[in-house]
Amino acid sequence: MSYLNDVLLGIIEGITEFLPISSTGHLLLAEHWLGARSDTYNIVIQAGAILAVTLIYWQRIVGLFLNWRTPENRDYLLKLTIAFLITAVLGLVVKKLGFELPETITPIAWALVLGGIWILGAEAIAARLPDSTRITLRVAIAVGLAQIVAGIFPGTSRSGATIFAAMLLGTSNRAAATEFAFLVGIPTMYAASGYELLKQVKDGVGQEDWTGLGIAFVVSTVTAFVAVKWLLGFIRTHRFTSFAIYRIVFGAVLLALAQAGVVN
């Protein structure tokens, strides 16, 4: 049963990490019934999801670096770097200041509901903008800041915050906004996971079931690969409305469970 739990947690992490529905809320609810996991465990299964997205975009990434001399690729890499540096620098400042909200059900549930409303509103506004795939400096800065907001407020969804920041500030094309948000997220999340993992190693990693952790990592990687591939196809012909509705309903369910004392 323990390894089945690892499979379930890997599936939940893989599906929710890059879909705009917040992995934090789903994992908290899952751990309420399956048992809490260590910080090391959560970092490693998140790394599996990041690896999946890296594999999906590897050709794009290699192409950007091999052809960096072309003006278009050089400009795109510059915008990626700006967004990453904004997140990295401000993220370290936030860490040093010790600003971190507790990961409890009620605030995360509200973040899910408000995030769903935000997506509905952002989609309506973006629909009135002319289609554009261009990544401007304003978009790069907004995506970098959006990652910080998502990091500070659990339940916000990093992918949701960054995609719609890009769409509202100029990159109205869903596919282009999603690609930029995910490409910025790759080095950001590797850096954040590496930073947290080093802290865990420095403080002394506790007793871990490495077999179970390995199972969860592999399942998270495979599931995230499938989920992101599906998402990239879905958004070419659909809006994010269904994700917004799901967030609102899921958040409302969590609020009801918290009110009833079932979860906390």
PDB file of C-alpha atoms in Angstrom:
ATOM      1  CA  MET A   1       0.000   0.000   0.000  1.00  0.00           C
ATOM      2  CA  SER A   2       2.911   2.358   0.714  1.00  0.00           C
ATOM      3  CA  TYR A   3       4.197   2.054  -2.852  1.00  0.00           C
ATOM      4  CA  LEU A   4       0.670   2.502  -4.199  1.00  0.00           C
ATOM      5  CA  ASN A   5       0.571   5.784  -2.277  1.00  0.00           C
ATOM      6  CA  ASP A   6       3.839   6.779  -3.948  1.00  0.00           C
ATOM      7  CA  VAL A   7       2.293   6.046  -7.341  1.00  0.00           C
ATOM      8  CA  LEU A   8      -0.784   8.136  -6.488  1.00  0.00           C
ATOM      9  CA  LEU A   9       1.301  11.081  -5.244  1.00  0.00           C
ATOM     10  CA  GLY A  10       3.479  10.883  -8.362  1.00  0.00           C
ATOM     11  CA  ILE A  11       0.379  10.965 -10.569  1.00  0.00           C
ATOM     12  CA  ILE A  12      -1.093  13.935  -8.689  1.00  0.00           C
ATOM     13  CA  GLU A  13       2.181  15.891  -8.873  1.00  0.00           C
ATOM     14  CA  GLY A  14       2.663  15.075 -12.562  1.00  0.00           C
ATOM     15  CA  ILE A  15      -0.845  16.150 -13.555  1.00  0.00           C
ATOM     16  CA  THR A  16      -1.106  19.290 -11.444  1.00  0.00           C
ATOM     17  CA  GLU A  17       2.390  20.831 -11.539  1.00  0.00           C
ATOM     18  CA  PHE A  18       2.086  22.440 -14.976  1.00  0.00           C
ATOM     19  CA  LEU A  19      -1.668  22.571 -15.487  1.00  0.00           C
ATOM     20  CA  PRO A  20      -3.041  25.887 -14.154  1.00  0.00           C
ATOM     21  CA  ILE A  21      -4.844  24.214 -11.236  1.00  0.00           C
ATOM     22  CA  SER A  22      -2.183  24.357  -8.455  1.00  0.00           C
ATOM     23  CA  SER A  23      -0.251  21.299  -7.365  1.00  0.00           C
ATOM     24  CA  THR A  24      -0.056  22.511  -3.732  1.00  0.00           C
ATOM     25  CA  GLY A  25      -3.764  22.190  -2.971  1.00  0.00           C
ATOM     26  CA  HIS A  26      -4.012  18.748  -4.535  1.00  0.00           C
ATOM     27  CA  LEU A  27      -0.914  17.402  -2.773  1.00  0.00           C
ATOM     28  CA  LEU A  28      -2.042  18.778   0.608  1.00  0.00           C
ATOM     29  CA  LEU A  29      -5.401  17.077   0.246  1.00  0.00           C
ATOM     30  CA  ALA A  30      -3.745  13.846  -0.913  1.00  0.00           C
ATOM     31  CA  GLU A  31      -1.287  13.876   1.983  1.00  0.00           C
ATOM     32  CA  HIS A  32      -4.171  14.379   4.412  1.00  0.00           C
ATOM     33  CA  TRP A  33      -5.372  10.871   3.541  1.00  0.00           C
ATOM     34  CA  LEU A  34      -2.156   9.225   2.339  1.00  0.00           C
ATOM     35  CA  GLY A  35       0.140  10.651   5.006  1.00  0.00           C
ATOM     36  CA  ALA A  36       2.487  13.628   4.933  1.00  0.00           C
ATOM     37  CA  ARG A  37       5.787  13.347   3.073  1.00  0.00           C
ATOM     38  CA  SER A  38       9.146  14.931   3.822  1.00  0.00           C
ATOM     39  CA  ASP A  39      10.360  18.118   2.136  1.00  0.00           C
ATOM     40  CA  THR A  40      12.990  16.031   0.336  1.00  0.00           C
ATOM     41  CA  TYR A  41      10.264  13.766  -1.041  1.00  0.00           C
ATOM     42  CA  ASN A  42       8.192  16.684  -2.331  1.00  0.00           C
ATOM     43  CA  ILE A  43      11.249  18.334  -3.917  1.00  0.00           C
ATOM     44  CA  VAL A  44      12.268  15.158  -5.727  1.00  0.00           C
ATOM     45  CA  ILE A  45       8.841  14.390  -7.199  1.00  0.00           C
ATOM     46  CA  GLN A  46       8.574  18.007  -8.342  1.00  0.00           C
ATOM     47  CA  ALA A  47      11.934  17.552 -10.079  1.00  0.00           C
ATOM     48  CA  GLY A  48      10.360  14.664 -11.989  1.00  0.00           C
ATOM     49  CA  ALA A  49       7.716  17.008 -13.401  1.00  0.00           C
ATOM     50  CA  ILE A  50      10.387  19.551 -14.369  1.00  0.00           C
ATOM     51  CA  LEU A  51      12.395  16.836 -16.120  1.00  0.00           C
ATOM     52  CA  ALA A  52       9.318  15.910 -18.163  1.00  0.00           C
ATOM     53  CA  VAL A  53       8.879  19.472 -19.439  1.00  0.00           C
ATOM     54  CA  THR A  54      12.604  19.667 -20.214  1.00  0.00           C
ATOM     55  CA  LEU A  55      12.270  16.541 -22.354  1.00  0.00           C
ATOM     56  CA  ILE A  56       9.259  17.982 -24.177  1.00  0.00           C
ATOM     57  CA  TYR A  57      11.081  21.215 -25.006  1.00  0.00           C
ATOM     58  CA  TRP A  58      14.593  19.841 -25.502  1.00  0.00           C
ATOM     59  CA  GLN A  59      14.654  20.511 -29.247  1.00  0.00           C
ATOM     60  CA  ARG A  60      13.458  24.077 -28.726  1.00  0.00           C
ATOM     61  CA  ILE A  61      16.057  24.635 -25.996  1.00  0.00           C
ATOM     62  CA  VAL A  62      18.925  23.171 -28.032  1.00  0.00           C
ATOM     63  CA  GLY A  63      17.828  25.177 -31.080  1.00  0.00           C
ATOM     64  CA  LEU A  64      17.832  28.431 -29.108  1.00  0.00           C
ATOM     65  CA  PHE A  65      21.380  27.895 -27.856  1.00  0.00           C
ATOM     66  CA  LEU A  66      22.861  26.488 -31.080  1.00  0.00           C
ATOM     67  CA  ASN A  67      21.387  29.348 -33.114  1.00  0.00           C
ATOM     68  CA  TRP A  68      21.824  32.090 -30.530  1.00  0.00           C
ATOM     69  CA  ARG A  69      23.481  34.373 -33.089  1.00  0.00           C
ATOM     70  CA  THR A  70      20.221  34.893 -34.980  1.00  0.00           C
ATOM     71  CA  PRO A  71      18.507  38.101 -33.784  1.00  0.00           C
ATOM     72  CA  GLU A  72      15.221  36.334 -33.042  1.00  0.00           C
ATOM     73  CA  ASN A  73      16.772  33.610 -30.882  1.00  0.00           C
ATOM     74  CA  ARG A  74      19.146  36.031 -29.147  1.00  0.00           C
ATOM     75  CA  ASP A  75      16.230  38.299 -28.246  1.00  0.00           C
ATOM     76  CA  TYR A  76      14.174  35.344 -26.966  1.00  0.00           C
ATOM     77  CA  LEU A  77      17.069  34.099 -24.829  1.00  0.00           C
ATOM     78  CA  LEU A  78      17.543  37.604 -23.433  1.00  0.00           C
ATOM     79  CA  LYS A  79      13.872  37.774 -22.418  1.00  0.00           C
ATOM     80  CA  LEU A  80      14.098  34.320 -20.807  1.00  0.00           C
ATOM     81  CA  THR A  81      17.187  35.432 -18.885  1.00  0.00           C
ATOM     82  CA  ILE A  82      15.532  38.646 -17.683  1.00  0.00           C
ATOM     83  CA  ALA A  83      12.445  36.782 -16.430  1.00  0.00           C
ATOM     84  CA  PHE A  84      14.608  34.165 -14.690  1.00  0.00           C
ATOM     85  CA  LEU A  85      16.890  36.732 -13.028  1.00  0.00           C
ATOM     86  CA  ILE A  86      13.926  38.740 -11.720  1.00  0.00           C
ATOM     87  CA  THR A  87      12.529  35.592 -10.131  1.00  0.00           C
ATOM     88  CA  ALA A  88      15.910  34.417  -8.813  1.00  0.00           C
ATOM     89  CA  VAL A  89      16.912  37.741  -7.235  1.00  0.00           C
ATOM     90  CA  LEU A  90      13.519  38.573  -5.749  1.00  0.00           C
ATOM     91  CA  GLY A  91      13.069  34.954  -4.680  1.00  0.00           C
ATOM     92  CA  LEU A  92      16.283  35.095  -2.647  1.00  0.00           C
ATOM     93  CA  VAL A  93      15.198  38.409  -1.106  1.00  0.00           C
ATOM     94  CA  VAL A  94      11.852  36.891  -0.097  1.00  0.00           C
ATOM     95  CA  LYS A  95      13.658  33.861   1.387  1.00  0.00           C
ATOM     96  CA  LYS A  96      16.092  36.037   3.339  1.00  0.00           C
ATOM     97  CA  LEU A  97      13.203  38.103   4.724  1.00  0.00           C
ATOM     98  CA  GLY A  98      11.523  34.880   5.776  1.00  0.00           C
ATOM     99  CA  PHE A  99       8.283  35.796   4.047  1.00  0.00           C
ATOM    100  CA  GLU A 100       6.442  32.526   3.616  1.00  0.00           C
ATOM    101  CA  LEU A 101       2.727  31.852   3.994  1.00  0.00           C
ATOM    102  CA  PRO A 102       1.618  28.612   5.685  1.00  0.00           C
ATOM    103  CA  GLU A 103       0.464  25.840   3.376  1.00  0.00           C
ATOM    104  CA  THR A 104      -2.914  25.196   4.980  1.00  0.00           C
ATOM    105  CA  ILE A 105      -6.177  24.282   3.302  1.00  0.00           C
ATOM    106  CA  THR A 106      -8.292  27.420   3.793  1.00  0.00           C
ATOM    107  CA  PRO A 107      -5.958  30.057   2.246  1.00  0.00           C
ATOM    108  CA  ILE A 108      -5.059  27.655  -0.568  1.00  0.00           C
ATOM    109  CA  ALA A 109      -8.760  27.032  -1.236  1.00  0.00           C
ATOM    110  CA  TRP A 110      -9.373  30.778  -1.486  1.00  0.00           C
ATOM    111  CA  ALA A 111      -6.370  31.105  -3.810  1.00  0.00           C
ATOM    112  CA  LEU A 112      -7.886  28.397  -6.030  1.00  0.00           C
ATOM    113  CA  VAL A 113     -11.254  30.177  -6.188  1.00  0.00           C
ATOM    114  CA  LEU A 114      -9.803  33.640  -6.758  1.00  0.00           C
ATOM    115  CA  GLY A 115      -7.367  32.221  -9.312  1.00  0.00           C
ATOM    116  CA  GLY A 116     -10.260  30.665 -11.203  1.00  0.00           C
ATOM    117  CA  ILE A 117     -12.074  34.001 -11.303  1.00  0.00           C
ATOM    118  CA  TRP A 118      -8.808  35.658 -12.429  1.00  0.00           C
ATOM    119  CA  ILE A 119      -8.468  33.175 -15.308  1.00  0.00           C
ATOM    120  CA  LEU A 120     -12.049  33.812 -16.474  1.00  0.00           C
ATOM    121  CA  GLY A 121     -11.478  37.569 -16.420  1.00  0.00           C
ATOM    122  CA  ALA A 122      -8.066  37.344 -18.061  1.00  0.00           C
ATOM    123  CA  GLU A 123      -9.408  35.116 -20.849  1.00  0.00           C
ATOM    124  CA  ALA A 124     -12.194  37.618 -21.561  1.00  0.00           C
ATOM    125  CA  ILE A 125      -9.710  40.497 -21.768  1.00  0.00           C
ATOM    126  CA  ALA A 126      -7.142  38.558 -23.825  1.00  0.00           C
ATOM    127  CA  ALA A 127      -9.841  37.541 -26.313  1.00  0.00           C
ATOM    128  CA  ARG A 128     -10.267  41.197 -27.259  1.00  0.00           C
ATOM    129  CA  LEU A 129      -6.569  41.684 -27.958  1.00  0.00           C
ATOM    130  CA  PRO A 130      -5.042  41.128 -31.420  1.00  0.00           C
ATOM    131  CA  ASP A 131      -3.284  37.765 -31.744  1.00  0.00           C
ATOM    132  CA  SER A 132       0.416  38.174 -30.980  1.00  0.00           C
ATOM    133  CA  THR A 133       3.231  35.682 -30.406  1.00  0.00           C
ATOM    134  CA  ARG A 134       5.855  38.360 -29.650  1.00  0.00           C
ATOM    135  CA  ILE A 135       7.621  38.314 -26.284  1.00  0.00           C
ATOM    136  CA  THR A 136       8.256  41.896 -25.235  1.00  0.00           C
ATOM    137  CA  LEU A 137      10.391  43.187 -22.373  1.00  0.00           C
ATOM    138  CA  ARG A 138       7.186  44.031 -20.504  1.00  0.00           C
ATOM    139  CA  VAL A 139       6.018  40.418 -20.831  1.00  0.00           C
ATOM    140  CA  ALA A 140       9.380  39.063 -19.610  1.00  0.00           C
ATOM    141  CA  ILE A 141       9.291  41.303 -16.522  1.00  0.00           C
ATOM    142  CA  ALA A 142       5.654  40.401 -15.799  1.00  0.00           C
ATOM    143  CA  VAL A 143       6.356  36.660 -16.047  1.00  0.00           C
ATOM    144  CA  GLY A 144       9.327  36.988 -13.692  1.00  0.00           C
ATOM    145  CA  LEU A 145       7.179  38.862 -11.153  1.00  0.00           C
ATOM    146  CA  ALA A 146       4.280  36.423 -11.578  1.00  0.00           C
ATOM    147  CA  GLN A 147       6.549  33.544 -10.565  1.00  0.00           C
ATOM    148  CA  ILE A 148       7.341  35.368  -7.321  1.00  0.00           C
ATOM    149  CA  VAL A 149       3.639  35.960  -6.612  1.00  0.00           C
ATOM    150  CA  ALA A 150       2.926  32.264  -7.200  1.00  0.00           C
ATOM    151  CA  GLY A 151       5.792  31.311  -4.894  1.00  0.00           C
ATOM    152  CA  ILE A 152       4.572  33.562  -2.089  1.00  0.00           C
ATOM    153  CA  PHE A 153       0.897  32.594  -2.276  1.00  0.00           C
ATOM    154  CA  PRO A 154       0.428  28.789  -2.272  1.00  0.00           C
ATOM    155  CA  GLY A 155      -2.462  27.700  -4.464  1.00  0.00           C
ATOM    156  CA  THR A 156      -1.958  30.470  -7.000  1.00  0.00           C
ATOM    157  CA  SER A 157      -0.431  28.132  -9.638  1.00  0.00           C
ATOM    158  CA  ARG A 158       2.860  29.175 -11.161  1.00  0.00           C
ATOM    159  CA  SER A 159       1.803  28.168 -14.666  1.00  0.00           C
ATOM    160  CA  GLY A 160      -1.545  29.977 -14.408  1.00  0.00           C
ATOM    161  CA  ALA A 161       0.009  33.180 -13.063  1.00  0.00           C
ATOM    162  CA  THR A 162       2.781  33.315 -15.682  1.00  0.00           C
ATOM    163  CA  ILE A 163       0.708  32.316 -18.705  1.00  0.00           C
ATOM    164  CA  PHE A 164      -1.939  34.951 -18.068  1.00  0.00           C
ATOM    165  CA  ALA A 165       0.574  37.617 -17.119  1.00  0.00           C
ATOM    166  CA  ALA A 166       2.089  37.056 -20.576  1.00  0.00           C
ATOM    167  CA  MET A 167      -1.278  36.994 -22.346  1.00  0.00           C
ATOM    168  CA  LEU A 168      -2.567  40.193 -20.746  1.00  0.00           C
ATOM    169  CA  LEU A 169       0.616  42.169 -21.345  1.00  0.00           C
ATOM    170  CA  GLY A 170       1.133  41.477 -25.025  1.00  0.00           C
ATOM    171  CA  THR A 171       1.581  37.802 -25.884  1.00  0.00           C
ATOM    172  CA  SER A 172      -2.110  37.148 -26.439  1.00  0.00           C
ATOM    173  CA  ASN A 173      -1.470  33.896 -28.329  1.00  0.00           C
ATOM    174  CA  ARG A 174      -2.052  31.069 -25.813  1.00  0.00           C
ATOM    175  CA  ALA A 175       0.534  28.699 -27.299  1.00  0.00           C
ATOM    176  CA  ALA A 176       3.277  31.350 -27.374  1.00  0.00           C
ATOM    177  CA  ALA A 177       2.474  32.560 -23.838  1.00  0.00           C
ATOM    178  CA  THR A 178       2.460  28.993 -22.527  1.00  0.00           C
ATOM    179  CA  GLU A 179       5.759  28.123 -24.201  1.00  0.00           C
ATOM    180  CA  PHE A 180       7.517  31.168 -22.753  1.00  0.00           C
ATOM    181  CA  ALA A 181       6.041  30.547 -19.281  1.00  0.00           C
ATOM    182  CA  PHE A 182       7.158  26.911 -19.330  1.00  0.00           C
ATOM    183  CA  LEU A 183      10.639  27.687 -20.692  1.00  0.00           C
ATOM    184  CA  VAL A 184      11.161  30.284 -17.941  1.00  0.00           C
ATOM    185  CA  GLY A 185       9.850  27.770 -15.423  1.00  0.00           C
ATOM    186  CA  ILE A 186      12.448  25.122 -16.317  1.00  0.00           C
ATOM    187  CA  PRO A 187      15.586  26.910 -14.975  1.00  0.00           C
ATOM    188  CA  THR A 188      13.540  28.603 -12.231  1.00  0.00           C
ATOM    189  CA  MET A 189      12.205  25.357 -10.828  1.00  0.00           C
ATOM    190  CA  TYR A 190      15.513  23.514 -11.225  1.00  0.00           C
ATOM    191  CA  ALA A 191      17.215  26.326  -9.307  1.00  0.00           C
ATOM    192  CA  ALA A 192      14.544  26.403  -6.596  1.00  0.00           C
ATOM    193  CA  SER A 193      14.543  22.607  -6.223  1.00  0.00           C
ATOM    194  CA  GLY A 194      18.340  22.503  -6.141  1.00  0.00           C
ATOM    195  CA  TYR A 195      18.433  25.266  -3.521  1.00  0.00           C
ATOM    196  CA  GLU A 196      15.908  23.497  -1.299  1.00  0.00           C
ATOM    197  CA  LEU A 197      17.555  20.103  -1.770  1.00  0.00           C
ATOM    198  CA  LEU A 198      20.959  21.498  -0.770  1.00  0.00           C
ATOM    199  CA  LYS A 199      19.348  22.915   2.369  1.00  0.00           C
ATOM    200  CA  GLN A 200      17.887  19.500   3.149  1.00  0.00           C
ATOM    201  CA  VAL A 201      21.258  17.794   2.655  1.00  0.00           C
ATOM    202  CA  LYS A 202      23.000  20.427   4.785  1.00  0.00           C
ATOM    203  CA  ASP A 203      20.466  20.017   7.599  1.00  0.00           C
ATOM    204  CA  GLY A 204      20.656  16.248   7.287  1.00  0.00           C
ATOM    205  CA  VAL A 205      18.244  14.186   5.225  1.00  0.00           C
ATOM    206  CA  GLY A 206      16.085  12.048   7.470  1.00  0.00           C
ATOM    207  CA  GLN A 207      15.090   8.458   6.911  1.00  0.00           C
ATOM    208  CA  GLU A 208      13.767   8.114   3.370  1.00  0.00           C
ATOM    209  CA  ASP A 209      12.272   5.149   1.592  1.00  0.00           C
ATOM    210  CA  TRP A 210      14.393   5.590  -1.513  1.00  0.00           C
ATOM    211  CA  THR A 211      12.525   2.900  -3.424  1.00  0.00           C
ATOM    212  CA  GLY A 212       9.216   4.642  -2.829  1.00  0.00           C
ATOM    213  CA  LEU A 213      10.779   7.990  -3.655  1.00  0.00           C
ATOM    214  CA  GLY A 214      12.175   6.565  -6.885  1.00  0.00           C
ATOM    215  CA  ILE A 215       8.758   5.184  -7.838  1.00  0.00           C
ATOM    216  CA  ALA A 216       7.089   8.545  -7.191  1.00  0.00           C
ATOM    217  CA  PHE A 217       9.793  10.351  -9.210  1.00  0.00           C
ATOM    218  CA  VAL A 218       9.373   8.094 -12.249  1.00  0.00           C
ATOM    219  CA  VAL A 219       5.570   8.242 -12.095  1.00  0.00           C
ATOM    220  CA  SER A 220       5.661  12.037 -11.734  1.00  0.00           C
ATOM    221  CA  THR A 221       7.956  12.339 -14.759  1.00  0.00           C
ATOM    222  CA  VAL A 222       5.833  10.119 -17.007  1.00  0.00           C
ATOM    223  CA  THR A 223       2.533  11.636 -15.880  1.00  0.00           C
ATOM    224  CA  ALA A 224       3.766  15.217 -16.296  1.00  0.00           C
ATOM    225  CA  PHE A 225       5.069  14.387 -19.785  1.00  0.00           C
ATOM    226  CA  VAL A 226       1.635  13.113 -20.833  1.00  0.00           C
ATOM    227  CA  ALA A 227      -0.233  15.965 -19.093  1.00  0.00           C
ATOM    228  CA  VAL A 228       1.854  18.747 -20.642  1.00  0.00           C
ATOM    229  CA  LYS A 229       1.761  17.164 -24.103  1.00  0.00           C
ATOM    230  CA  TRP A 230      -2.025  17.028 -23.825  1.00  0.00           C
ATOM    231  CA  LEU A 231      -2.211  20.630 -22.574  1.00  0.00           C
ATOM    232  CA  LEU A 232      -0.126  21.975 -25.458  1.00  0.00           C
ATOM    233  CA  GLY A 233      -2.516  20.355 -27.922  1.00  0.00           C
ATOM    234  CA  PHE A 234      -5.637  21.377 -25.981  1.00  0.00           C
ATOM    235  CA  ILE A 235      -4.871  25.102 -25.817  1.00  0.00           C
ATOM    236  CA  ARG A 236      -4.469  25.381 -29.580  1.00  0.00           C
ATOM    237  CA  THR A 237      -8.231  25.078 -29.979  1.00  0.00           C
ATOM    238  CA  HIS A 238      -9.602  25.733 -26.481  1.00  0.00           C
ATOM    239  CA  ARG A 239      -9.542  28.452 -23.852  1.00  0.00           C
ATOM    240  CA  PHE A 240      -8.473  27.880 -20.244  1.00  0.00           C
ATOM    241  CA  THR A 241     -12.099  28.273 -19.085  1.00  0.00           C
ATOM    242  CA  SER A 242     -12.500  24.630 -18.039  1.00  0.00           C
ATOM    243  CA  PHE A 243      -9.471  24.938 -15.734  1.00  0.00           C
ATOM    244  CA  ALA A 244     -10.956  28.082 -14.187  1.00  0.00           C
ATOM    245  CA  ILE A 245     -14.253  26.319 -13.471  1.00  0.00           C
ATOM    246  CA  TYR A 246     -12.405  23.324 -12.021  1.00  0.00           C
ATOM    247  CA  ARG A 247     -10.389  25.616  -9.719  1.00  0.00           C
ATOM    248  CA  ILE A 248     -13.511  27.352  -8.436  1.00  0.00           C
ATOM    249  CA  VAL A 249     -15.353  24.061  -7.792  1.00  0.00           C
ATOM    250  CA  PHE A 250     -12.305  22.376  -6.202  1.00  0.00           C
ATOM    251  CA  GLY A 251     -11.623  25.434  -4.038  1.00  0.00           C
ATOM    252  CA  ALA A 252     -15.255  25.517  -2.900  1.00  0.00           C
ATOM    253  CA  VAL A 253     -15.094  21.811  -1.996  1.00  0.00           C
ATOM    254  CA  LEU A 254     -11.932  22.393   0.039  1.00  0.00           C
ATOM    255  CA  LEU A 255     -13.568  25.327   1.858  1.00  0.00           C
ATOM    256  CA  ALA A 256     -16.567  23.124   2.680  1.00  0.00           C
ATOM    257  CA  LEU A 257     -14.306  20.334   3.955  1.00  0.00           C
ATOM    258  CA  ALA A 258     -12.333  22.808   6.054  1.00  0.00           C
ATOM    259  CA  GLN A 259     -15.552  24.304   7.468  1.00  0.00           C
ATOM    260  CA  ALA A 260     -16.769  20.803   8.373  1.00  0.00           C
ATOM    261  CA  GLY A 261     -13.456  20.078  10.096  1.00  0.00           C
ATOM    262  CA  VAL A 262     -12.622  17.186   7.739  1.00  0.00           C
ATOM    263  CA  VAL A 263      -9.326  18.852   6.669  1.00  0.00           C
ATOM    264  CA  ASN A 264      -7.310  21.731   8.071  1.00  0.00           C
TER     265      ASN A 264
END
